[in-house]
Short mmCIF file of C-alpha atoms and ligand atoms in Angstrom, two decimals:
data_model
loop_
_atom_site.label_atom_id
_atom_site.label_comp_id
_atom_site.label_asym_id
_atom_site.label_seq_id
_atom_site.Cartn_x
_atom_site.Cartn_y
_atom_site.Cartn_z
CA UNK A 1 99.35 132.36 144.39
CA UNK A 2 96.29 131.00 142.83
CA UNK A 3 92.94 132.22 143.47
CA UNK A 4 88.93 131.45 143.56
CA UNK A 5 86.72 134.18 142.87
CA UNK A 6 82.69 133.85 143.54
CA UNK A 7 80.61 136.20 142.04
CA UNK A 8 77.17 136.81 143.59
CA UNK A 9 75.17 138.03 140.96
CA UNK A 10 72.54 139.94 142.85
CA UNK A 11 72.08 142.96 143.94
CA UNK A 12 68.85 144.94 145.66
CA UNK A 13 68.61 148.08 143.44
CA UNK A 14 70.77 149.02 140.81
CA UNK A 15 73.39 152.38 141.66
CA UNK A 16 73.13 154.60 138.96
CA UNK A 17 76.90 154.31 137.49
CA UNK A 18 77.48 150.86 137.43
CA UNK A 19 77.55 148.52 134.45
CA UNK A 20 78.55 145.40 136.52
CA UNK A 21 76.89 141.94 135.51
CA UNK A 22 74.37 141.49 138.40
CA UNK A 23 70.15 140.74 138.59
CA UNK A 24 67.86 142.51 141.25
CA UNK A 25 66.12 139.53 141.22
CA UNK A 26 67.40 138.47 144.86
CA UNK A 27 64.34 135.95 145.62
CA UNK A 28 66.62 133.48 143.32
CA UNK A 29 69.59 133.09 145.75
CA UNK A 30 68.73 129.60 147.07
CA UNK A 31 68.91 128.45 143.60
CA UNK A 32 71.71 130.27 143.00
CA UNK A 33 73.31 128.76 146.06
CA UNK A 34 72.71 124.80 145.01
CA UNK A 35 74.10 125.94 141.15
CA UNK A 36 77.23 127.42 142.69
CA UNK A 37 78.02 124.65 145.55
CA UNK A 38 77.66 122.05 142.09
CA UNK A 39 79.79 124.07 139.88
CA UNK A 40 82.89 123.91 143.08
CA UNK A 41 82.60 120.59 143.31
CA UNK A 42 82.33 119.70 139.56
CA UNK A 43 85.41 121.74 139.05
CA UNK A 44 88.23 120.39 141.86
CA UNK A 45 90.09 119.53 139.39
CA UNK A 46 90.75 122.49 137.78
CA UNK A 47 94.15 123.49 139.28
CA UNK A 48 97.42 122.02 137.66
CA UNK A 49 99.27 120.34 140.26
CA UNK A 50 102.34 123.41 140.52
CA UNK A 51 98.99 125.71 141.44
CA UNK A 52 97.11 123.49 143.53
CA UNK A 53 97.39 125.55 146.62
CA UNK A 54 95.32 128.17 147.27
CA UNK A 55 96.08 131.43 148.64
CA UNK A 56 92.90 133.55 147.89
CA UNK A 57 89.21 133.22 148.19
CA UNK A 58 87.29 136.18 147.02
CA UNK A 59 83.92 136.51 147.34
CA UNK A 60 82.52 139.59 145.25
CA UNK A 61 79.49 140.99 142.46
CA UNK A 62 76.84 141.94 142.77
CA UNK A 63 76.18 141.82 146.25
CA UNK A 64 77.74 139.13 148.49
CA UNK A 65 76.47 140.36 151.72
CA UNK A 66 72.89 139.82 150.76
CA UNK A 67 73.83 136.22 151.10
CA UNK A 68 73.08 135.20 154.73
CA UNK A 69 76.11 133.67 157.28
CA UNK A 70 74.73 130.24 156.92
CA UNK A 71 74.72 130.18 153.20
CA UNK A 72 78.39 131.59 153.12
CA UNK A 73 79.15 128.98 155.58
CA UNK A 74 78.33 126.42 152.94
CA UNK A 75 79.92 127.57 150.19
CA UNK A 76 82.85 127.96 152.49
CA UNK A 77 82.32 123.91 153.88
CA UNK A 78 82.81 123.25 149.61
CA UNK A 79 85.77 125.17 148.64
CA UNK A 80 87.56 123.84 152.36
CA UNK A 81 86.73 119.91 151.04
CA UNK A 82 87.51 120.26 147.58
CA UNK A 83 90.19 122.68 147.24
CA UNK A 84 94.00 122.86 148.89
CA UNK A 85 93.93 125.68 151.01
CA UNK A 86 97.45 127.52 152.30
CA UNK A 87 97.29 127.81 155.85
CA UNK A 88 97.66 131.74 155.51
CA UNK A 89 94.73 131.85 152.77
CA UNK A 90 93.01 135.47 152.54
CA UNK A 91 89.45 135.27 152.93
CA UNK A 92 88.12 138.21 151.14
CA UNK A 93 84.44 139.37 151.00
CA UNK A 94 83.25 142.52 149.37
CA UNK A 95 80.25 144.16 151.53
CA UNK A 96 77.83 146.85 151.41
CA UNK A 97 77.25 149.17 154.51
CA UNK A 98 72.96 149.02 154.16
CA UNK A 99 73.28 144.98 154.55
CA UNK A 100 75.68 144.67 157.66
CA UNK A 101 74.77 145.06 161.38
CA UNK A 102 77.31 143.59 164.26
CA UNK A 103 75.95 140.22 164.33
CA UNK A 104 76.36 139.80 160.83
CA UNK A 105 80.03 141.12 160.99
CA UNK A 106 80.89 139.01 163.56
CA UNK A 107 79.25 135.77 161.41
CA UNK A 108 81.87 136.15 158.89
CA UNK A 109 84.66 136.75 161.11
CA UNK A 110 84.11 133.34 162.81
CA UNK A 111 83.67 131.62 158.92
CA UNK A 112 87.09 132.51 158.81
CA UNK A 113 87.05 136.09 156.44
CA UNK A 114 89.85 137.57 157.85
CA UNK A 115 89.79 140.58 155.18
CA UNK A 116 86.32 142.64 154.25
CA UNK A 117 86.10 145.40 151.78
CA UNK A 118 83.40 148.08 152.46
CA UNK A 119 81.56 150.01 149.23
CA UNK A 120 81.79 153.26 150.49
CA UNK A 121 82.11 155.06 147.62
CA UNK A 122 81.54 158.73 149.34
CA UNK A 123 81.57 159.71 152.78
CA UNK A 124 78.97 162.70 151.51
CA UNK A 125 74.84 161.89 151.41
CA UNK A 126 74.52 164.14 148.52
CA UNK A 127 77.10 161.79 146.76
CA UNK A 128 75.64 158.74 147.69
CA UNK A 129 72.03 159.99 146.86
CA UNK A 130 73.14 160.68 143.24
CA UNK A 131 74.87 157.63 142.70
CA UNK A 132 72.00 155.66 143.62
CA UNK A 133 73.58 154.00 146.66
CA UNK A 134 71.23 152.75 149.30
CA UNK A 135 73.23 153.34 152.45
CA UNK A 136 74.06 157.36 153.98
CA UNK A 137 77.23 158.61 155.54
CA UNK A 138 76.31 158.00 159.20
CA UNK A 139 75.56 154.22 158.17
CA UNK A 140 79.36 154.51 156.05
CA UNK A 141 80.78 155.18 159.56
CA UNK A 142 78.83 152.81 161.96
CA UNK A 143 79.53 150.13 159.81
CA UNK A 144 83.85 150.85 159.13
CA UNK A 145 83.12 151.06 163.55
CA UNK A 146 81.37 147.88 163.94
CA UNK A 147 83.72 146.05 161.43
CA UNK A 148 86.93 147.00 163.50
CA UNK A 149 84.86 146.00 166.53
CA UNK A 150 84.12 142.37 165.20
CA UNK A 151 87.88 141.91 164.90
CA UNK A 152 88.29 142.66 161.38
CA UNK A 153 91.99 144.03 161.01
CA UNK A 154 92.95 143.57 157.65
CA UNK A 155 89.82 146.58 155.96
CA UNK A 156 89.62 148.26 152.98
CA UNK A 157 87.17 150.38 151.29
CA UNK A 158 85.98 151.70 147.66
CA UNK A 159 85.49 155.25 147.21
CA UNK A 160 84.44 157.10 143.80
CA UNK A 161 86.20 160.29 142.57
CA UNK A 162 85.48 162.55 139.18
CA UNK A 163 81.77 162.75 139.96
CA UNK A 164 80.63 166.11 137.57
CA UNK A 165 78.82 167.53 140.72
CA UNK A 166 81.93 167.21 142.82
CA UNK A 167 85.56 169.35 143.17
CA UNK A 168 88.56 168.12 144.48
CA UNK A 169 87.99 169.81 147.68
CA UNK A 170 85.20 167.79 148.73
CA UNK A 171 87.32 164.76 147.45
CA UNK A 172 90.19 165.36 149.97
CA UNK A 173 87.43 165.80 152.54
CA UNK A 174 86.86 162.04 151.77
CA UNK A 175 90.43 161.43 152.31
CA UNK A 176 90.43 163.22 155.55
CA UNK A 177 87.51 161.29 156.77
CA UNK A 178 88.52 157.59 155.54
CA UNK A 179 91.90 158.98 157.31
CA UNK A 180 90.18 158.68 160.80
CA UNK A 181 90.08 154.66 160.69
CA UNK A 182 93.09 152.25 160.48
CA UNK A 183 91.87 151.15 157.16
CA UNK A 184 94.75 148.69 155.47
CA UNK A 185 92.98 149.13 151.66
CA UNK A 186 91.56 151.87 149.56
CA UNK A 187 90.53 150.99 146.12
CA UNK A 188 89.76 154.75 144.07
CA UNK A 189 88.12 154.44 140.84
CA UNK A 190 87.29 157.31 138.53
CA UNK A 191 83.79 157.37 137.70
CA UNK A 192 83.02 156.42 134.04
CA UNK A 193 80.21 156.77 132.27
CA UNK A 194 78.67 153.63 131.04
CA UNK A 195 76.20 153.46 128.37
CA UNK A 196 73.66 150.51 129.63
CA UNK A 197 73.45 152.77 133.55
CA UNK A 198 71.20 155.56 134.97
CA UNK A 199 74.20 157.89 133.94
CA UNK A 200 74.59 156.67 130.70
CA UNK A 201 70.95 157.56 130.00
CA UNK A 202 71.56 161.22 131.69
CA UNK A 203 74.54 161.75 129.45
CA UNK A 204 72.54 160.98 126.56
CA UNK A 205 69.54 163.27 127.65
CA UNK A 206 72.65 166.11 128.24
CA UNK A 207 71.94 165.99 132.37
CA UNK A 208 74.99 164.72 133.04
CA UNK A 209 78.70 164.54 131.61
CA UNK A 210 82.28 163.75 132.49
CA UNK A 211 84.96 166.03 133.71
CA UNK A 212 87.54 167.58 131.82
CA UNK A 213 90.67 165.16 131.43
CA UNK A 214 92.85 168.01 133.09
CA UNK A 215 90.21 168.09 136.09
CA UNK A 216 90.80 164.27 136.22
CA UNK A 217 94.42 164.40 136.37
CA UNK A 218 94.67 167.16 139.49
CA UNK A 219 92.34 164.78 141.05
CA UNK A 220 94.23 161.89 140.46
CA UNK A 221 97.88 162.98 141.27
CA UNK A 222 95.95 164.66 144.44
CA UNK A 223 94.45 161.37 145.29
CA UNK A 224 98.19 159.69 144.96
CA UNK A 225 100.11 162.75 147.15
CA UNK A 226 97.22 162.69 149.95
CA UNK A 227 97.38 158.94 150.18
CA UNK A 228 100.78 158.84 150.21
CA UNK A 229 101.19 161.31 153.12
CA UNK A 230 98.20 159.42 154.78
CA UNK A 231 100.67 156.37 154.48
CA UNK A 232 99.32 154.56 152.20
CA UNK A 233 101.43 153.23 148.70
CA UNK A 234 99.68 153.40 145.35
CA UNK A 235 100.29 150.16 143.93
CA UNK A 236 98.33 149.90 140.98
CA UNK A 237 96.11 152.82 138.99
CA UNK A 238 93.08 152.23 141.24
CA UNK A 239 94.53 151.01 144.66
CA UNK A 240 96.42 151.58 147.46
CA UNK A 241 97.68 149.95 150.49
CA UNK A 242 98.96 150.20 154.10
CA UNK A 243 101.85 148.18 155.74
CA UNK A 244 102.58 145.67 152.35
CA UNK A 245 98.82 144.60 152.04
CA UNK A 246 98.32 144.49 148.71
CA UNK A 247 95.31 143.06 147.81
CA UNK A 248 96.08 138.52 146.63
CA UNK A 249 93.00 138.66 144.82
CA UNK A 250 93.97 141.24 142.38
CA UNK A 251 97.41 140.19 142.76
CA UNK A 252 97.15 137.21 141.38
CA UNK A 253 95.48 138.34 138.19
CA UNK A 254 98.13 140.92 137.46
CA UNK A 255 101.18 138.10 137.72
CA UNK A 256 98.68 136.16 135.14
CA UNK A 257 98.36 133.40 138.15
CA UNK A 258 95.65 130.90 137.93
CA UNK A 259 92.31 131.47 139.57
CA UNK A 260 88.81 130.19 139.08
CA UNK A 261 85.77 131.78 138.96
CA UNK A 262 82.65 130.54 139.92
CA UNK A 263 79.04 131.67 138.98
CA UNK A 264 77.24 133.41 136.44
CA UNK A 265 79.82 135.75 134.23
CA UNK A 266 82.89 134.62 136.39
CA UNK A 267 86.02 134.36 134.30
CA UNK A 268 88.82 131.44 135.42
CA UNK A 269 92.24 131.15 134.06
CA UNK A 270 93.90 128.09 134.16
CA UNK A 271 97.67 129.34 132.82
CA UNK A 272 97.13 128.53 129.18
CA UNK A 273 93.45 128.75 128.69
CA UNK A 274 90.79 131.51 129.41
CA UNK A 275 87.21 130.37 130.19
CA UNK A 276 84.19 132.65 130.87
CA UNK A 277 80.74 131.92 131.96
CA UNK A 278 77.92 132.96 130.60
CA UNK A 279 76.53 136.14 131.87
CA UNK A 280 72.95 135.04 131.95
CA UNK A 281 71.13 134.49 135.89
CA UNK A 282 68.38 132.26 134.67
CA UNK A 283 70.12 129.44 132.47
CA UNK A 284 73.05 129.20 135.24
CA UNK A 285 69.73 128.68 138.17
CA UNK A 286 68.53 126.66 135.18
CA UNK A 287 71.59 124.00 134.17
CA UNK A 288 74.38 125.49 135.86
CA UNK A 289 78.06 126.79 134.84
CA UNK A 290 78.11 123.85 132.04
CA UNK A 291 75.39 125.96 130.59
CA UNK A 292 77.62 128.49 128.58
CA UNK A 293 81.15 128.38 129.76
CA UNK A 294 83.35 129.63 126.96
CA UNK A 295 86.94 129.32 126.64
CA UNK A 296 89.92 130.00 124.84
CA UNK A 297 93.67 129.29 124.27
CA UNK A 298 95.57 132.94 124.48
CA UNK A 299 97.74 133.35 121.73
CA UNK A 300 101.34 134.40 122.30
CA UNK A 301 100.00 138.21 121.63
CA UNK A 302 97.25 137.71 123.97
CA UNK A 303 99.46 136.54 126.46
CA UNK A 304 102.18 139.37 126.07
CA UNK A 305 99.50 141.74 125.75
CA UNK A 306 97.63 140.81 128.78
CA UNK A 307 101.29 140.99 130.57
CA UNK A 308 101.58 145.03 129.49
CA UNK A 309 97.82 145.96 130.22
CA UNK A 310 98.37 144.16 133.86
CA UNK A 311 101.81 145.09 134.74
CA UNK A 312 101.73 148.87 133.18
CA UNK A 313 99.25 149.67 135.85
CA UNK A 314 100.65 148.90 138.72
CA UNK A 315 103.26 151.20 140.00
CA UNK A 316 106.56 148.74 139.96
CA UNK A 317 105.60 148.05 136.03
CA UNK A 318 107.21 145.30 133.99
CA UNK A 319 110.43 143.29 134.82
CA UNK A 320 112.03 143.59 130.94
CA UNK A 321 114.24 140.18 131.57
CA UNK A 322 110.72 138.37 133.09
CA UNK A 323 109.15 139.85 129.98
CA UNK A 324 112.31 138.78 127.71
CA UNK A 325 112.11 135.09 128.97
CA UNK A 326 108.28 134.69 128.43
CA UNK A 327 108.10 136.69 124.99
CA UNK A 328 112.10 136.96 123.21
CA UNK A 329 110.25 136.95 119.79
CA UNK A 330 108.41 140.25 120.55
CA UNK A 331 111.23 141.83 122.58
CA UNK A 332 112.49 143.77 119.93
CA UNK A 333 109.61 145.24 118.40
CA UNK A 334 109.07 146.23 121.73
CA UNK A 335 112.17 147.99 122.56
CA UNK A 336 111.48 150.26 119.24
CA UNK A 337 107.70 150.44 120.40
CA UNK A 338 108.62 151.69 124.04
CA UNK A 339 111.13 154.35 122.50
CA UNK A 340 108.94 157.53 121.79
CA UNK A 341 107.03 157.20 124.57
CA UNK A 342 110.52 157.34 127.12
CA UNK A 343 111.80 160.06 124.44
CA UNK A 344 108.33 161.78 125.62
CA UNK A 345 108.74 160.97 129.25
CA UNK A 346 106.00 159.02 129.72
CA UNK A 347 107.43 155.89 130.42
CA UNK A 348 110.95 155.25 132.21
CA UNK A 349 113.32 152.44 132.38
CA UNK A 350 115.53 151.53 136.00
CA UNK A 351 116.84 148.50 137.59
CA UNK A 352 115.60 146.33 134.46
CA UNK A 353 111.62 147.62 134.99
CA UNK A 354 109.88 149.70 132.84
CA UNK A 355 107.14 151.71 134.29
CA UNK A 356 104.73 155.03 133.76
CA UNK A 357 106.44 158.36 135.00
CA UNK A 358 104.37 160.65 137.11
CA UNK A 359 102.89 162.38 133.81
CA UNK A 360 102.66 158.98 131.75
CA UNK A 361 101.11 157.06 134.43
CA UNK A 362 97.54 158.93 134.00
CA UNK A 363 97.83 158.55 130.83
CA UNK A 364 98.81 154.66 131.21
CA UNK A 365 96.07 152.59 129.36
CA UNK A 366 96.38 154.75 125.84
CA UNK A 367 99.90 154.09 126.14
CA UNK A 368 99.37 150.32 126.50
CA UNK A 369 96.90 150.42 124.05
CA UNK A 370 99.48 151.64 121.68
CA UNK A 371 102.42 148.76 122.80
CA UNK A 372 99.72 145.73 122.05
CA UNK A 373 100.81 143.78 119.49
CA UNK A 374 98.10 142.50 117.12
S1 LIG B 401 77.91 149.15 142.45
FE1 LIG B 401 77.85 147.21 143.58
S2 LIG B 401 75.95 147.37 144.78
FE2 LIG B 401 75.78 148.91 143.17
S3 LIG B 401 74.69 147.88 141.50
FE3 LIG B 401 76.89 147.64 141.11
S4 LIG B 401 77.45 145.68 141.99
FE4 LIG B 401 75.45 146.28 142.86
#
């Protein structure tokens, strides 16, 4: 199930938690747009021939939705000449409620996005204030309204939980409300505090800090149990989904299938090989990807590694004779690794998977941390 990703760099203001790459500097996105169009074409090739056919196109940042219909339209016109699309493909494009009014809704629909995912992040103004987010709750529901009404089925949005200011009550209150729309995706992520964000500078001036790990794991098992009774499954640490929809894009990242990513600070993987661009707006508007695209050649560690920190998360874990076949020389260092933590109960091994119980799954990415082999 290969993948492209585009990643639109821009962004109108920056929200207060987020350490994403992205420039405010929106007045470039013409440029942008004749940089990116070159680096699809100049890359066609990069798909082995057993991956050629694509099954995803993601479109996220940043900011896609500040790009305009027509200039979607075009990248679209690229990636549909250049690349071998499957006739199911999921169009994917991430959106923010303050840029989208019906018309524009019902542009993408007709380019052929046939799944949207709405930044949320808080049905609650207070929440949204503090976070820096430039949309309010009543513009939260219009738009999850008017994206249903342009014939979007297939909708999913982000929320934020853990915020200092919060409680769990007014998190399940979130739940309720996202509850009131046949919404196929939720993604959840715990806020963290980054150092180079508005909250990062708070926490260092004291005016802000994280909750308590215990708070964090109520919210988080309460997050799982309410979703789950809402009918959703939690398929991975940060995401959940209705009737089998599991988001391709990630998907395909987590099975360590091929994708490409296009535009400034996109990462591609090509099977073997790991290439990066460079995270820097002005010399990709300047000379493009070739600018500063790095790559390298993961090492059999890198490559079993990656396989633990990807699989771990989600909630079906690792398929041991998968893992076996790939990686027999680090199987049984492995098997001695994985010991204390079943002893402990953290992780658990049926039908040939090995996965986090419900108390080592919180606790997931110190345990993989301690399984990498270096
Ligand atoms: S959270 Fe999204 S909209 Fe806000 S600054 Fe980051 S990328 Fe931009």
């Amino acid at each position: 199930m290969a993948g492209i990703y585009i990643h639109v760099p821009f962004c109108k203001t920056r929200c207060h938690y987020c350490d994403f790459f992205k420039s405010t500097k929106v007045q470039y996105r013409n440029q942008f747009l004749g940089q990116l169009l070159k680096e699809l074409e100049e890359r066609s090739d990069f798909f082995s021939k057993s991956e050629k056919v694509i099954h995803s196109v993601y479109f996220g940042g940043g900011t896609p939705s500040l790009l305009a219909v027509e200039q979607l339209e075009e990248v679209l016109n690229v990636i549909r000449k250049e690349y071998s699309l499957a006739d199911d493909t999921e169009f994917t494009i991430e959106v923010n409620p303050d840029d989208l009014d019906a018309e524009y809704l019902s542009g993408l629909r007709s380019l052929g996005f046939n799944r949207i995912s709405l930044g949320i992040q808080s049905f609650f103004d207070e929440d949204l204030k503090k976070m820096g987010r430039r949309h309010n709750s009543i513009q939260s529901r219009n738009v999850i309204e008017q994206t249903f009404a342009a014939g979007f089925e297939n909708v999913g949005i982000d929320l934020i939980y853990g915020l200092p200011w919060s409680d769990q009550e007014k998190f399940l209150q979130n739940l309720i409300v996202m509850n009131q729309y046949p919404l196929k995706h939720l993604s959840a992520y715990h806020l963290t505090i980054e150092p180079n964000t508005q909250f990062g500078r708070d926490k260092k001036r004291k005016k802000l800090s994280e909750i308590e790990e215990e708070q964090s794991e109520q919210l988080f098992w309460m997050l799982h149990d309410e979703a789950e009774k809402l009918g959703f499954e939690h398929y991975e640490i940060s995401n959940f989904c209705r009737d089998g929809l599991y988001s391709r894009h990630n998907t395909s990242y987590w099975t360590g299938k091929s994708y490409l990513g296009a535009g400034p600070g996109a990462h591609s993987f090509d099977g073997i090989r790991r290439f990066w661009n460079k995270s820097d707006l002005h010399q990709y508007l300047e000379s493009g990807y070739q600018s500063g695209v790095s790559n390298e050649i993961l090492t059999e560690n890198d490559r079993f590694n990656e396989c633990l920190m990807l699989g771990l998360r989600t909630r079906k874990g690792i398929d041991l004779e998968d893992l076996k076949a790939n990686h027999f020389g680090l199987m049984s260092q492995f098997e001695n690794n994985i010991q204390k933590w079943t002893e402990r109960g953290l992780l658990q091994q049926e039908c040939g998977r090995i996965f986090g119980t419900r108390k080592g799954w919180f606790l997931i990415d110190g345990i993989i941390e301690d399984l990498f082999e270096v």
